[in-house]
Amino acid sequence: MGKGKLAKFAEMETFSNVFQYPYSVVDNVPFEMQGHWREMYFKNNHPIVLELGCGKGEYTVELARLYPEMNFIGVDIKGARMWTGAKQALEAGLKNVAFLRTNIEIIDRFFGKDEVNEVWLTFSDPQMKNPRKRLTSTFFLNRYRKFLVNEGIMHVKTDSNFLFTYTTYMIQENHLPVIFSTDDLYHTAGLDEETRKILSIQTYYERMWIERGLNIRYVKFLLPQQGVLREPDIEIPLDEYRSYHRPKRSSLNTNK
């Protein structure tokens, strides 16, 4: 690990808005805030929104600026990236922002029943060869159900046609209510002002994909608590994104 990353990790240990519980420590360290984020950290009763795979935290921080009446938590395992958003939030004095460094497949260990209102998935790795690792798979949707309110809102914003198509089939297979869906976000007419305001936030990766001419896709749907979730039995054409030198960005670790 380079000196720059080591310095960021060391500084993050001092950040009051960062909580670090990777696999290596989570089994031995109880997370006392599970089910108590509002009273123990945010000191309010506002809705909680998660960004899973938050990277540098652009969405988490900008949503917090737009909506001071809501609480936002960015989640990722990449601490050196998370440092950027965490530091920005502290310097801006944002009290409605927190960051959790952990592996997303154990996300349900950190939030209690009905504690979270919305989940954002922004430019997640499509995991074309491993359905279990896709953040909209039944494996993950069942985990989100453990802490999302009934019919909690799911947002998926992606450059990947594969992930968008897979998620669309997942929604159809399980009859999940769709609020809005488009396969070309920035060329979709009729967006209301509120939606435009939220979706105008662009991550580092999003700006890169737009510059390379890729469509940005977005779907917003509800996740009810009831019903058994089933995987769609469908073949989906793979993305050719490796020609764009897209790095692997999964925050998952399946070695345990």
C-alpha atoms as one frame of an Amber mdcrd trajectory, in Angstrom:
protein
   0.000   0.000   0.000   1.392   3.402  -1.006   2.230   6.153   1.459  -0.682
   8.245   0.199  -3.198   5.521   0.988  -1.616   4.854   4.361  -1.884   8.544
   5.217  -5.548   8.611   4.227  -6.329   5.517   6.296  -4.556   7.061   9.273
  -6.456  10.326   8.895  -9.777   8.518   8.530  -9.235   6.983  11.958  -9.689
  10.512  13.324 -12.845  11.315  11.320 -15.960  11.473  13.479 -18.185  10.615
  10.504 -16.448   7.350   9.519 -17.047   3.886  10.984 -14.738   1.073   9.857
 -15.872  -2.537  10.186 -14.379  -4.716   7.428 -14.623  -8.504   7.569 -11.348
  -8.703   9.462 -12.830  -7.095  12.574 -16.612  -7.280  12.335 -16.960 -10.700
  13.968 -15.060  -9.565  17.037 -16.429  -6.039  17.421 -20.161  -5.554  18.102
 -21.802  -2.695  16.226 -23.838  -0.950  18.875 -25.480   1.512  16.483 -27.373
  -1.206  14.607 -30.962  -0.013  14.811 -29.890   3.203  16.570 -28.233   5.397
  13.920 -30.733   8.213  14.382 -30.399   8.615  18.116 -26.729   7.685  18.519
 -25.177   9.464  15.529 -27.543  11.768  13.640 -29.394  13.004  16.746 -32.642
  13.354  14.799 -35.539  11.269  13.526 -35.075  11.958   9.818 -35.208   9.286
   7.074 -31.993   7.360   6.363 -30.686   6.813   2.829 -27.773   4.500   1.954
 -25.414   4.681  -1.006 -23.902   1.213  -1.428 -20.579   1.115  -3.241 -20.221
   4.862  -2.704 -16.640   5.147  -3.998 -15.499   8.715  -3.372 -18.867   9.579
  -1.867 -19.967  12.125  -4.480 -23.615  11.086  -4.336 -23.679  10.768  -0.572
 -22.254  14.251  -0.004 -24.249  16.031  -2.705 -27.537  14.427  -1.658 -26.816
  15.558   1.896 -26.340  19.128   0.656 -29.607  18.998  -1.302 -31.643  17.410
   1.487 -30.600  18.585   4.962 -33.834  17.074   6.314 -32.588  13.561   5.485
 -29.639  11.447   6.682 -27.180   9.834   4.253 -24.681   7.011   4.760 -22.106
   6.038   2.136 -20.910   2.429   2.263 -17.818   0.971   0.602 -14.811  -1.184
   1.453 -12.337   1.089  -0.368 -11.188   3.416   2.381  -8.801   5.511   0.289
 -11.693   6.501  -1.989 -14.122   7.063   0.868 -11.642   9.483   2.460 -12.506
  12.072  -0.209 -16.209  12.276   0.593 -15.740  11.941   4.338 -13.269  14.824
   4.401 -15.503  17.003   2.212 -18.469  16.377   4.502 -16.465  17.319   7.591
 -15.052  20.462   6.003 -18.541  21.498   4.865 -19.947  20.906   8.348 -22.535
  18.428   7.086 -24.114  16.770  10.114 -26.416  14.517   8.083 -23.621  12.443
   6.519 -21.786   9.332   7.688 -19.581   6.737   6.022 -19.354   3.034   6.795
 -16.343   1.082   5.539 -17.376  -2.537   5.290 -18.140  -5.355   2.862 -21.572
  -4.924   1.329 -22.578  -8.573   1.604 -22.708  -8.160   5.398 -24.547  -4.827
   5.242 -27.504  -6.220   7.202 -25.303  -6.476  10.315 -25.207  -2.692  10.625
 -28.848  -1.634  10.323 -31.964  -2.664  12.204 -35.424  -3.555  10.956 -37.166
  -0.651   9.178 -34.202   1.637   9.876 -33.492   2.607   6.251 -35.865   4.321
   3.817 -33.947   4.315   0.525 -30.942   2.666  -1.116 -28.864   4.080  -3.977
 -26.708   1.861  -6.193 -24.556   4.161  -8.299 -22.432   2.610 -11.042 -22.034
  -0.741  -9.341 -19.848  -3.421 -10.893 -22.288  -5.416 -13.101 -20.662  -8.712
 -12.066 -21.570 -10.321 -15.379 -20.036 -13.699 -14.491 -21.322 -13.973 -10.929
 -25.073 -13.395 -10.375 -24.742 -13.707  -6.598 -22.473 -10.650  -6.480 -24.801
  -8.346  -8.421 -26.146  -5.731  -6.036 -29.686  -6.219  -7.390 -29.615 -10.022
  -7.104 -31.935 -11.924  -4.770 -28.912 -12.446  -2.493 -28.668  -8.702  -1.888
 -32.334  -7.722  -2.194 -33.113 -10.145   0.632 -30.453  -8.453   2.743 -31.876
  -5.015   2.024 -35.280  -6.271   3.136 -33.880  -6.850   6.615 -33.435  -3.119
   7.208 -35.520  -1.305   4.572 -39.007  -0.129   5.435 -41.760  -1.961   3.578
 -41.761  -0.738  -0.025 -38.506   1.090   0.574 -37.173   2.895  -2.479 -34.369
   1.405  -4.578 -32.425   3.618  -7.013 -30.135   2.035  -9.620 -28.054   4.359
 -11.803 -25.641   2.663 -14.192 -23.755   2.811 -17.466 -24.054  -0.981 -17.789
 -26.739  -2.239 -20.154 -26.153  -5.689 -18.669 -26.902  -4.604 -15.091 -29.841
  -2.437 -16.157 -31.361  -5.279 -18.201 -30.768  -7.808 -15.431 -32.373  -5.493
 -12.866 -35.336  -4.869 -15.172 -35.919  -8.613 -15.547 -35.534  -9.042 -11.783
 -38.224  -6.406 -11.248 -40.547  -8.046 -13.776 -39.992 -11.573 -12.448 -40.932
 -10.480  -8.929 -43.633  -7.931  -9.835 -41.851  -5.119  -8.011 -43.531  -1.707
  -8.416 -41.586   0.618 -10.740 -41.727   4.364 -10.153 -39.527   5.411 -13.062
 -37.217   3.768 -15.589 -35.165   4.948 -18.565 -32.330   3.491 -20.616 -31.097
   6.958 -21.659 -31.392   9.306 -18.706 -29.983  12.480 -20.212 -32.120  12.252
 -23.335 -35.404  11.525 -21.564 -38.050  14.217 -21.873 -40.539  15.144 -19.197
 -38.454  14.679 -16.055 -39.841  16.693 -13.164 -37.630  19.307 -11.536 -37.084
  17.258  -8.370 -35.872  14.248 -10.358 -33.593  16.412 -12.486 -32.084  17.953
  -9.375 -31.233  14.584  -7.852 -30.049  12.928 -11.035 -27.875  15.884 -12.012
 -25.323  14.699  -9.448 -22.573  12.964 -11.383 -19.914  10.658  -9.992 -16.357
  10.402 -11.267 -17.218   7.235 -13.188 -20.410   8.700 -14.605 -18.582  11.678
 -16.086 -16.070   9.281 -17.609 -18.770   7.118 -19.225 -20.641  10.146 -20.576
 -17.440  11.464 -22.157 -17.061   8.105 -23.892 -20.574   8.233 -25.285 -22.254
   5.658 -23.050 -25.925   6.013 -22.152 -26.720   6.424 -18.467 -29.572   4.207
 -17.312 -31.732   4.651 -14.241 -34.531   2.741 -12.552 -36.394   3.576  -9.359
 -38.530   0.846  -7.828 -40.081  -0.283  -4.554 -38.980  -3.320  -2.559 -41.908
  -4.861  -0.635 -41.202  -7.060   2.379 -43.551  -9.862   1.392 -43.056 -12.563
  -1.227 -40.242 -14.939  -2.165 -37.788 -13.318  -4.562 -36.777 -15.326  -7.628
 -33.933 -14.883 -10.083 -34.950 -14.285 -13.714 -34.126 -17.187 -16.044 -32.831
 -15.163 -18.967 -29.709 -14.803 -21.083 -28.423 -11.226 -21.269 -25.831  -9.958
 -23.776 -22.606  -9.036 -22.010 -21.297  -5.485 -21.936 -18.211  -4.786 -23.987
 -16.991  -2.361 -21.336 -13.531  -3.912 -21.072 -12.684  -2.013 -24.230 -13.188
   1.106 -22.112 -10.625  -0.125 -19.571 -13.261  -0.171 -16.881 -11.637  -1.358
 -13.646 -13.235  -3.876 -11.339 -14.945  -1.872  -8.614 -16.765  -4.487  -6.592
 -16.619  -3.909  -2.856 -17.546  -7.531  -2.257 -15.350 -10.151  -0.677 -16.558
 -13.724  -0.963 -13.519 -15.417   0.511 -15.302 -15.891   3.805
